[in-house]
Tab-separated table of C-alpha atoms in Angstrom:
chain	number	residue	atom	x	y	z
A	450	UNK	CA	115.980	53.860	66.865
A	451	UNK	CA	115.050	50.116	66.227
A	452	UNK	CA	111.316	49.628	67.519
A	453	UNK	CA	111.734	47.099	70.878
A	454	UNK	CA	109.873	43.801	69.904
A	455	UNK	CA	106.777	42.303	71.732
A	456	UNK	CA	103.578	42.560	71.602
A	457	UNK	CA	101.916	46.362	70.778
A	458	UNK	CA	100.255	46.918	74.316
A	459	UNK	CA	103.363	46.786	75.563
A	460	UNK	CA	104.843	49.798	73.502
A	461	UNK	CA	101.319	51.222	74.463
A	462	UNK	CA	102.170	51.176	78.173
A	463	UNK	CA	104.924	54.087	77.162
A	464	UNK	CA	102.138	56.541	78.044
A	465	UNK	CA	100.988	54.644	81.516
A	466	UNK	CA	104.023	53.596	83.067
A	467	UNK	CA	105.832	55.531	85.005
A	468	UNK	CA	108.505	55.777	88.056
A	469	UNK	CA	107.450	58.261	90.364
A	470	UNK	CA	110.294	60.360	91.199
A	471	UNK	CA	108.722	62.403	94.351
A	472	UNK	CA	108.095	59.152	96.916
A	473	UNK	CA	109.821	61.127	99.926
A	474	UNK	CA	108.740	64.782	98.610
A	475	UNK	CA	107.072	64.993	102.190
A	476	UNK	CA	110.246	65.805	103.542
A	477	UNK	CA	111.177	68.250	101.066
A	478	UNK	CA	111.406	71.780	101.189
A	479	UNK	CA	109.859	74.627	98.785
A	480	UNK	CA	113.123	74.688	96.774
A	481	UNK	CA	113.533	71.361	96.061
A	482	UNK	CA	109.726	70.589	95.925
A	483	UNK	CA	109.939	72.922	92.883
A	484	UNK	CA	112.360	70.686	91.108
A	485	UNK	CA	111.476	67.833	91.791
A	486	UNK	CA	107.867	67.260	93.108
A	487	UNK	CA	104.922	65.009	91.140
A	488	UNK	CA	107.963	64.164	88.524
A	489	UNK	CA	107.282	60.871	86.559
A	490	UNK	CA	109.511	59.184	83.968
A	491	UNK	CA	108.494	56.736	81.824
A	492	UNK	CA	110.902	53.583	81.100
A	493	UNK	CA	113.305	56.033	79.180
A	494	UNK	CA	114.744	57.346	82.063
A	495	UNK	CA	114.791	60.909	80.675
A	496	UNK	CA	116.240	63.422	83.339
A	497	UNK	CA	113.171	66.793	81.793
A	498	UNK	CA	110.093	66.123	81.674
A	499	UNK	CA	108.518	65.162	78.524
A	500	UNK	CA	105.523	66.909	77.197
A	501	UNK	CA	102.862	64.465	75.982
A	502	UNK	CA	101.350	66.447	73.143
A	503	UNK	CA	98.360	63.956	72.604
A	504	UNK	CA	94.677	64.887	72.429
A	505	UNK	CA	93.843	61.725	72.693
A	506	UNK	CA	94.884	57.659	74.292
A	507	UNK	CA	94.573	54.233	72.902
A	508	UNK	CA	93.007	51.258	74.926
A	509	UNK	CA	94.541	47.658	74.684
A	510	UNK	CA	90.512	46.880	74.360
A	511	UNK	CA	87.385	48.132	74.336
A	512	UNK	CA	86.737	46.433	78.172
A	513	UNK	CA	89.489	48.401	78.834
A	514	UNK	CA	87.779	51.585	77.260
A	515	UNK	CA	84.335	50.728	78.957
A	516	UNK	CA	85.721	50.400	82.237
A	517	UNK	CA	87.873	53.661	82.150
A	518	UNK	CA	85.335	55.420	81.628
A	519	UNK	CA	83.034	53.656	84.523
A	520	UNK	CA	86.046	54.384	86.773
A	521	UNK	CA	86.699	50.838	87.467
A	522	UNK	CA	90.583	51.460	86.001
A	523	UNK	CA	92.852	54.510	86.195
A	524	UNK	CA	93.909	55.025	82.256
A	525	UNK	CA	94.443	58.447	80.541
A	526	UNK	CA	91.273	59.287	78.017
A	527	UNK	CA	91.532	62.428	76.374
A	528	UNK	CA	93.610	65.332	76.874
A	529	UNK	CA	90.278	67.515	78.136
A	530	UNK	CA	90.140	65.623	80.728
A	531	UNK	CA	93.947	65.223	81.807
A	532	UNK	CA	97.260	64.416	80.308
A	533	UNK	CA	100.448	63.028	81.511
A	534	UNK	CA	101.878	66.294	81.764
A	535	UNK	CA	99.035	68.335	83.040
A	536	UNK	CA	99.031	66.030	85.688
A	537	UNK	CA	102.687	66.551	86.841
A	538	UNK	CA	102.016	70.381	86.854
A	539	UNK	CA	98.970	69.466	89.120
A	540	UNK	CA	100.905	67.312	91.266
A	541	UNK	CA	103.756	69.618	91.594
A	542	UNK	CA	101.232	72.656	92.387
A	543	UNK	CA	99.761	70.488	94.768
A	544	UNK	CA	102.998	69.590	96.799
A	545	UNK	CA	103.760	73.536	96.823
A	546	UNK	CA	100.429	74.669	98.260
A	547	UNK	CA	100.317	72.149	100.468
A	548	UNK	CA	96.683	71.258	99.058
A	549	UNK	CA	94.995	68.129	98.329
A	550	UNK	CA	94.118	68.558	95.019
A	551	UNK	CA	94.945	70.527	92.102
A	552	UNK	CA	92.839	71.039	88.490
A	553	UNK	CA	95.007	73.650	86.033
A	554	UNK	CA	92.771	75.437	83.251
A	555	UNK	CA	93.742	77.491	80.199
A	556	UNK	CA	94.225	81.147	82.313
A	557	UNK	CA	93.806	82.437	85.726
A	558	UNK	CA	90.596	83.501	84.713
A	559	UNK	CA	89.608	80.409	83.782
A	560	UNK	CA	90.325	79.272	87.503
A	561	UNK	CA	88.663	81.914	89.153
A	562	UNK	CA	85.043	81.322	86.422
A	563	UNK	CA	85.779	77.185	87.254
A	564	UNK	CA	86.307	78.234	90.877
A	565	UNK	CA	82.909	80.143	91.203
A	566	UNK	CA	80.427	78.675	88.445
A	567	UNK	CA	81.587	74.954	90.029
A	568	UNK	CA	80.440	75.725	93.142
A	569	UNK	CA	77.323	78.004	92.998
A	570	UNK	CA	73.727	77.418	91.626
A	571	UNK	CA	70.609	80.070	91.165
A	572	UNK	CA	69.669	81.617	94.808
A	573	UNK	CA	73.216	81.094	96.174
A	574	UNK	CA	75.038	84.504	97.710
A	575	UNK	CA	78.480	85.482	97.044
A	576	UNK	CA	80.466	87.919	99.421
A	577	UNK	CA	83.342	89.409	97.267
A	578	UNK	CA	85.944	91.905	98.642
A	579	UNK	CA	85.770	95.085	96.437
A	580	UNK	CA	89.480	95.415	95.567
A	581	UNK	CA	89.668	92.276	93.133
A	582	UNK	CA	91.338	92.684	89.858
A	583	UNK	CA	88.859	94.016	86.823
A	584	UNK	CA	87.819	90.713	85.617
A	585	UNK	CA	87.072	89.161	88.608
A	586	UNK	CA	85.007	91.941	89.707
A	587	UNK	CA	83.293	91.967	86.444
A	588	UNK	CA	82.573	88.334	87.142
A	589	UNK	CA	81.226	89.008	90.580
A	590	UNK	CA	78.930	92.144	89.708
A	591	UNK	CA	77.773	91.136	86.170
A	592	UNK	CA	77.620	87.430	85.208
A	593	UNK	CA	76.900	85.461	88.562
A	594	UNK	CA	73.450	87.795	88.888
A	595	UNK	CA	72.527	86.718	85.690
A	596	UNK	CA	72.311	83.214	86.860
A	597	UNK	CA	69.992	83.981	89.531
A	598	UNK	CA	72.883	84.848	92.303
A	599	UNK	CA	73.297	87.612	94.605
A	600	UNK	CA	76.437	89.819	94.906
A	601	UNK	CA	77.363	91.810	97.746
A	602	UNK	CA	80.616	93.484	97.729
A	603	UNK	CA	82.305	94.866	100.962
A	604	UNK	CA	85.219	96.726	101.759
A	605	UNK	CA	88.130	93.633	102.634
A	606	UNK	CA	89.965	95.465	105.344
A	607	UNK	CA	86.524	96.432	107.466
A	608	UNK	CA	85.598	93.232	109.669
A	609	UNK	CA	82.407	94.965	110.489
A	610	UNK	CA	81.435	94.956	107.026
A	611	UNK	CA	82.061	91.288	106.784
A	612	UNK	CA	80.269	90.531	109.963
A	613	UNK	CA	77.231	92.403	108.558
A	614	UNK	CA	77.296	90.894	105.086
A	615	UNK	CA	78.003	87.273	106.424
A	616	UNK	CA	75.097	87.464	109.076
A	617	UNK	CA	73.152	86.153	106.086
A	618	UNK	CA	73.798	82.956	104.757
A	619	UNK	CA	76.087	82.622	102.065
A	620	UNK	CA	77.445	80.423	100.147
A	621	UNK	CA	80.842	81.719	98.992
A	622	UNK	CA	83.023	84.253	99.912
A	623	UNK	CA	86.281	85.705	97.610
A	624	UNK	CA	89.004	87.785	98.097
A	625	UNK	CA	92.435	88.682	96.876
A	626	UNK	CA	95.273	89.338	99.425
A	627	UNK	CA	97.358	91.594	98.745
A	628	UNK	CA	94.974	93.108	96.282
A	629	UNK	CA	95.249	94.804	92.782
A	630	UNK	CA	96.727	97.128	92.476
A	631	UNK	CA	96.881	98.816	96.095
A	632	UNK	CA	98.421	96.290	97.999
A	633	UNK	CA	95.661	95.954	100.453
A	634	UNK	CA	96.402	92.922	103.221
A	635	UNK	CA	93.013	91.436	104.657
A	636	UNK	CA	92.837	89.411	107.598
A	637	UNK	CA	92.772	85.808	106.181
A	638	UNK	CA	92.202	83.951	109.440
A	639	UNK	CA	89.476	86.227	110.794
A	640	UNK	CA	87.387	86.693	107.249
A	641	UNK	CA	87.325	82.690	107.270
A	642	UNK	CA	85.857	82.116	110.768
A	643	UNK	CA	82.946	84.626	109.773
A	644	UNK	CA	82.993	83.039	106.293
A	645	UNK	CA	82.974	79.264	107.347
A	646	UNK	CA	80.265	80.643	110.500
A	647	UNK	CA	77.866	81.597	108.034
A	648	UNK	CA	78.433	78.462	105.781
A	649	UNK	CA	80.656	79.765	102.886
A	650	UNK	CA	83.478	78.576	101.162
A	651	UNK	CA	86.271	80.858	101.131
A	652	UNK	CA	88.350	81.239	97.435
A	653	UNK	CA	91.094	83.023	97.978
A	654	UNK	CA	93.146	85.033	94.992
A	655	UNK	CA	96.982	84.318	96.046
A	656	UNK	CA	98.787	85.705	92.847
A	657	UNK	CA	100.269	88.583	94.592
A	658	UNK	CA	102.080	86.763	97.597
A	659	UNK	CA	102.461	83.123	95.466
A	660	UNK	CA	102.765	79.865	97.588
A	661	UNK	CA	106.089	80.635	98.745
A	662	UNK	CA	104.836	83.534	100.434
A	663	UNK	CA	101.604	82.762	101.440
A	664	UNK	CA	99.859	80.172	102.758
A	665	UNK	CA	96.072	80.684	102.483
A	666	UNK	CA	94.784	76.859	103.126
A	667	UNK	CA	96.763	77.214	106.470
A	668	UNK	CA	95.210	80.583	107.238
A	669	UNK	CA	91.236	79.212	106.914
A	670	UNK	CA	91.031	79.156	102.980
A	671	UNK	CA	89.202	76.537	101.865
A	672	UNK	CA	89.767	76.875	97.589
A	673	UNK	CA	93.440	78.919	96.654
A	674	UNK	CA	93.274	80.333	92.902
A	675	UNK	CA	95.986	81.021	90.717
A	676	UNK	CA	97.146	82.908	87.538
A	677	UNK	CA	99.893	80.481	86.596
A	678	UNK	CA	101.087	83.114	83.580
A	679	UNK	CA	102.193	85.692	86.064
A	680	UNK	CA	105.006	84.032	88.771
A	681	UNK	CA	104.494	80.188	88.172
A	682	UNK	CA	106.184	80.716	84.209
A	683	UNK	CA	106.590	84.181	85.034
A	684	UNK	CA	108.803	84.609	81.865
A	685	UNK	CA	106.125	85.728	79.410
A	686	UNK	CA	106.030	83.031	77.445
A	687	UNK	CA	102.301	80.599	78.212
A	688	UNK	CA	98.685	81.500	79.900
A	689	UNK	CA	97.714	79.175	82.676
A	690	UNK	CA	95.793	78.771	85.756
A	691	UNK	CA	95.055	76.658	88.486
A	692	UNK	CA	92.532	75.655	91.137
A	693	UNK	CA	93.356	73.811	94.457
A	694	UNK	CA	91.573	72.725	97.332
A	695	UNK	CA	90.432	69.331	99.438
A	696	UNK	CA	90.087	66.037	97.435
A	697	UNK	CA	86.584	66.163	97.920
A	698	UNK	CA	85.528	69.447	96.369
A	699	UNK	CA	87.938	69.499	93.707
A	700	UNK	CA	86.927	65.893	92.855
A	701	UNK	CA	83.458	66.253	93.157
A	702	UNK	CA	82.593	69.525	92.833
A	703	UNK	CA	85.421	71.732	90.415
A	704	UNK	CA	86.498	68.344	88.361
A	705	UNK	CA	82.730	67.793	86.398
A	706	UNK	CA	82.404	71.877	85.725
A	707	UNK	CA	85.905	71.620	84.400
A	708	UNK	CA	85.739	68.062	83.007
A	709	UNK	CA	82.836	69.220	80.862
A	710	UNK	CA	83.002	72.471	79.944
A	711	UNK	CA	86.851	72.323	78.973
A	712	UNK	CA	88.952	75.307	79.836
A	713	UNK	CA	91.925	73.105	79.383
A	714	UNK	CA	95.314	73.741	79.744
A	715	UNK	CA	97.378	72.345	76.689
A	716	UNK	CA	100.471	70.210	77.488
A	717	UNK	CA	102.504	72.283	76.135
A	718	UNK	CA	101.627	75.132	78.286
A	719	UNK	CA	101.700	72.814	80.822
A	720	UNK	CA	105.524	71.964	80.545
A	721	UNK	CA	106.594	75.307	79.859
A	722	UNK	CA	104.856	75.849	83.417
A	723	UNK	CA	106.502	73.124	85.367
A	724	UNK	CA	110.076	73.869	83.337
A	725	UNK	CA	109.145	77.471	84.857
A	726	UNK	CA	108.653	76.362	88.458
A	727	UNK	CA	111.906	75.410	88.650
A	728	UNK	CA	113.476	78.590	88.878
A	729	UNK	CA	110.200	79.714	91.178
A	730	UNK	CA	111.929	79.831	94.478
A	731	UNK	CA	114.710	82.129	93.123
A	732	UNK	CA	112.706	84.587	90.693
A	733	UNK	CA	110.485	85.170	93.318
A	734	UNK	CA	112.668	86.014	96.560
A	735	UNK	CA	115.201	88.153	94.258
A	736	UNK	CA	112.511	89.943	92.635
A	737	UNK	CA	110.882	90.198	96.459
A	738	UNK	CA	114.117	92.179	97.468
A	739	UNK	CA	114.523	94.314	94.838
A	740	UNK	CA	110.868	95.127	95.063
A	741	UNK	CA	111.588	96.435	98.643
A	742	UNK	CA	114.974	98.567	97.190
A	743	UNK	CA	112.527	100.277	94.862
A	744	UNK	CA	110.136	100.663	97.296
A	745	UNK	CA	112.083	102.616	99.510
A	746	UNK	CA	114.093	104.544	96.899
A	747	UNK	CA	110.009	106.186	95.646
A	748	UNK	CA	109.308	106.895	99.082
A	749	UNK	CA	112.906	109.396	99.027
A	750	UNK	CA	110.868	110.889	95.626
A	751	UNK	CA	109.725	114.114	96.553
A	752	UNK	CA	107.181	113.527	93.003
A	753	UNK	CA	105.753	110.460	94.312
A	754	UNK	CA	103.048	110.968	96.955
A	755	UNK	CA	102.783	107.906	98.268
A	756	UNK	CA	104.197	104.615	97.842
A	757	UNK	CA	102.852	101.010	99.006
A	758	UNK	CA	104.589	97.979	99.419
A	759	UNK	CA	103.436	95.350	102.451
A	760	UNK	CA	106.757	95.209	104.281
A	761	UNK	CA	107.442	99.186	105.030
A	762	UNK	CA	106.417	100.150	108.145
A	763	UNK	CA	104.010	102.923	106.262
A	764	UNK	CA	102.257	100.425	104.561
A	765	UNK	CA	98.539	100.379	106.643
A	766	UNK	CA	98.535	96.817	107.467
A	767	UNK	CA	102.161	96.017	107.831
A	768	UNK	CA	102.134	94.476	111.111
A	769	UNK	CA	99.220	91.712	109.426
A	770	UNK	CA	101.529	91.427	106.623
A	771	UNK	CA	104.292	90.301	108.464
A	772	UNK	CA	101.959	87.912	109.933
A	773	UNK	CA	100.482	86.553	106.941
A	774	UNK	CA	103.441	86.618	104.473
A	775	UNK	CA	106.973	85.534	104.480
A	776	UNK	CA	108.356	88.775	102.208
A	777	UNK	CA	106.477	91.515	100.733
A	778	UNK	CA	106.283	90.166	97.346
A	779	UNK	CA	107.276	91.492	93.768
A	780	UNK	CA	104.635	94.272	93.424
A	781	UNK	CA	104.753	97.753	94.366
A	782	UNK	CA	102.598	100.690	94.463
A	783	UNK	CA	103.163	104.795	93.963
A	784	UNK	CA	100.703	107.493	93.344
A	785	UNK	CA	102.378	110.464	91.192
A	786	UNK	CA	99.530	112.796	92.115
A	787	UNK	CA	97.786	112.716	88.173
A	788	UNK	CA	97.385	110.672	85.333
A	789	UNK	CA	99.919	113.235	83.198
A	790	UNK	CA	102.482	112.781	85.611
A	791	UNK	CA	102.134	109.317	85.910
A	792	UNK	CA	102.093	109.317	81.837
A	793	UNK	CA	105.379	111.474	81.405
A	794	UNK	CA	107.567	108.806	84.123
A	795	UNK	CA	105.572	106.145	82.340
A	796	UNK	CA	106.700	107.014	78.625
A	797	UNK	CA	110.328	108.271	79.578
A	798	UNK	CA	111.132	104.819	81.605
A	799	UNK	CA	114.040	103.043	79.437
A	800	UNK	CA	114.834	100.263	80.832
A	801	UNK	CA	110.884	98.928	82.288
A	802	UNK	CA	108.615	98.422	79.865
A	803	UNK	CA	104.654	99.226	80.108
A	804	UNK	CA	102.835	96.149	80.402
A	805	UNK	CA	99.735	95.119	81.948
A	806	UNK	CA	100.895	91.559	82.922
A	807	UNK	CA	103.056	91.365	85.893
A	808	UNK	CA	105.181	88.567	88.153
A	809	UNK	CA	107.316	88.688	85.306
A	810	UNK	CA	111.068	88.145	84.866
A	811	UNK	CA	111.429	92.028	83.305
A	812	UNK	CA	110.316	94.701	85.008
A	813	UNK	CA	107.065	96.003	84.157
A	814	UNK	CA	104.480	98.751	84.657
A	815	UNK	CA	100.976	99.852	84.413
A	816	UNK	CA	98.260	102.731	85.047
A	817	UNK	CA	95.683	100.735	86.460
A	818	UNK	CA	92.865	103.451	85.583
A	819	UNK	CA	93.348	103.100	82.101
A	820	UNK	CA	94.259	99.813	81.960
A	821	UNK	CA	93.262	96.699	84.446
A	822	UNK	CA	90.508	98.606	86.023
A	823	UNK	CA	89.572	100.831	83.783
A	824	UNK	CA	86.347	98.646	83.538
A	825	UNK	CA	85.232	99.197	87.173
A	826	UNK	CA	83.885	102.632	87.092
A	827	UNK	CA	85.661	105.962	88.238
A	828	UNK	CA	83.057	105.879	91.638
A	829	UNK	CA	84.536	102.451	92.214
A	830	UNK	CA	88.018	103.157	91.365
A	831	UNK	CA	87.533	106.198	94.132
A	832	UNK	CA	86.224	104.070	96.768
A	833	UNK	CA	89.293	101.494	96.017
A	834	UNK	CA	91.906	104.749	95.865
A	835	UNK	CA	92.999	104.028	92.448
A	836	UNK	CA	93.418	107.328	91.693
A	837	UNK	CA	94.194	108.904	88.212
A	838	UNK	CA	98.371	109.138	89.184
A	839	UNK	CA	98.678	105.576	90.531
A	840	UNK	CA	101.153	103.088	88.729
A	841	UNK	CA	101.515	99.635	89.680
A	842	UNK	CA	105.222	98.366	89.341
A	843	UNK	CA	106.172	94.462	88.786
A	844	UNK	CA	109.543	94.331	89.603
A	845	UNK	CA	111.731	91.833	87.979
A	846	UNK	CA	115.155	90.464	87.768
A	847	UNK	CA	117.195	93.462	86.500
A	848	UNK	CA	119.588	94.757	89.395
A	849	UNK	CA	117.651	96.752	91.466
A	850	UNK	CA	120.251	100.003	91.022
A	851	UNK	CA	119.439	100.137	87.430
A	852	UNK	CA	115.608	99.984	88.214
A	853	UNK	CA	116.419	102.706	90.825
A	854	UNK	CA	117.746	104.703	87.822
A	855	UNK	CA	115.627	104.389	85.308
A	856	UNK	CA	112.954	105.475	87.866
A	857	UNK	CA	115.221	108.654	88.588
A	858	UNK	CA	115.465	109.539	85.287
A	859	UNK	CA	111.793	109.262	83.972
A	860	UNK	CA	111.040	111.352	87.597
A	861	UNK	CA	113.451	113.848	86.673
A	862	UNK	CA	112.377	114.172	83.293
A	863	UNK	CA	108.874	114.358	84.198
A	864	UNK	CA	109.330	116.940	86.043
């Protein structure tokens, strides 16, 4: 196309201009917010959003330079530091959670390291719930005490526990509800009084439930972390994570770890995110019902000994569940008595693959013992009940009949 004439700060301005799209998003509900929310155009008018692969921005002068980087003017620097479309993602996230502020990184692990190392210092005390996935608990127990801060770990569904450990001051507390990969619910609202009583932040895991499930900044959470690979793209395709919370800790407090230590997101990740949360709403309550059809199909299994999900009434903390969550979510737990068992269903399913990923449009499934927590220790694994026969299965888009089948089959032949 013929180049528009006029001076070449004005062709510049293609990267700063936009027309915000999302003006009466307050008013908008999860669906549409998913479509629609923090979308900017620039003077093309294009209906997707456009991926800015750029590491880096011009100035139209160097005051212009000198004061962006004072903070006197709002320009885009250097893709470390954000990007137009990292910033939709954020402002999209944002809208969903019904948070502040929102800073994406590279991974969810890279959100839950920003979330942590941002906020604590040498002397500082962290209160973790034990049943966190591998790499968070490896986080918890073995690098934060080499910087000098203490780790106590409690058991998330005890409030007595909590009440003990938080009768010292602490600076942080985290948790994951419903947790990897047995599906326990903690008590949100009553962890966070203790937590905020004894002067703690509370960073909350919400993978398992996602923001159209769960609401932890509404039930007392102060920071909500996410593993934007798993439900957010959820089609298998880009790593991501994301970090939100209040204006004022994510601005001054997450925003310089992450600003200068760089677990960036790339762009392109970035739009294949966004592009993903369009179909959010729908993956996630389909896959939500299925999960529950599978759920109670294993519990007719005379093989499997037990079976959790959040929404059966045999679940242990059902009734908080209900309270906490809007569905029971994609995930759901069996125990097949030993790790042969669970090995001969595992390697005679057909139609769900073995995977340790999960919030996925395909079906997937994992051993946890050998797999995601493998890391944690047997005497730890014990104390969470992740026993040698317990499978964790991500249940996806297929119908849930032909789940129901393949299940049947690899049962049957197992047996």
């Amino acid at each position: 196309m013929a180049v528009e004439a006029g001076p070449v700060k004005e062709a510049r301005k293609v990267m700063t201009q936009f027309k915000n799209h999302s003006a009466s998003h307050s008013a908008w509900r999860p669906a549409t917010t998913l479509v629609h929310g923090g979308t900017e155009r620039s003077h093309f008018g294009e209906t997707a959003e456009v991926p800015f692969l750029s590491s880096g921005f011009v100035y139209d002068s160097a005051e212009q330079a000198e004061n962006t980087f004072l903070g006197t003017e709002q320009h885009y620097q250097y893709s470390r530091f954000g990007n137009p479309t990292i910033s939709v993602l954020e402002k999209r996230l944002t809208l969903l959670e019904g948070a502040e502020a929102c800073r994406v990184t590279a991974s969810g692990m890279a959100a839950v390291n920003a979330a942590l190392l941002s906020h604590l210092k040498a002397g500082d005390r962290v209160v973790a719930s034990r049943a966190l996935f591998g790499s968070c608990y490896w986080i918890v127990a073995n690098l934060l005490p080499r910087f000098g801060i203490e780790a106590v770990f409690v058991d998330g569904g005890d409030l007595d526990q909590w009440r003990d450990a938080l009768a010292t001051p602490t600076q942080l507390v985290l948790l994951e509800t419903p947790s990897n990969p047995m599906l326990d619910v903690l008590d949100l609202r009553a962890i966070a009084d203790l937590a905020h009583a004894s002067g703690a932040i509370v960073v909350v895991d919400n993978v398992f439930a996602t923001p159209l499930l769960q609401k932890p900044l509404e039930l007392g959470a102060d920071v909500v972390v996410y593993s934007l690979t798993k439900h957010a793209d959820g089609q298998g395709r880009v790593l991501g994570g994301a970090v939100l919370g209040s204006n004022d800790w994510v601005e001054n407090v997450l925003q310089p770890f992450t600003r200068n230590t760089g677990p960036t997101l790339s762009a392109f990740n970035a739009w294949v995110i966004t592009k993903g949360l369009e179909t959010l709403s729908l993956r996630v309550h389909a896959a939500s019902a299925s999960a529950a059809r599978v759920a109670d199909f294993l519990a007719t299994r005379r093989e499997v000994a037990r079976v959790l999900y959040p929404f059966r009434e045999d679940h242990p903390h059902s009734t908080l569940a209900r309270q906490q969550m809007s569905a029971g979510g994609t995930l759901v737990t069996a125990d097949l008595g030993d790790k042969e068992t669970a090995f001969r269903v595992l390697n005679r399913l057909q139609l769900i693959a073995i995977s340790n990923n999960l919030g996925d449009s395909k079906s997937l499934v994992t051993h946890p013992a050998t797999t995601t927590h493998m890391r944690i220790g047997e005497a730890e694994r014990a104390r969470l009940g992740i026993g040698d026969g317990v499978i964790r299965l991500s249940v996806g888009l297929e119908d849930a009949e032909d789940l129901c089948a393949d299940l049947a089959q690899a049962l049957n032949g197992a047996a």
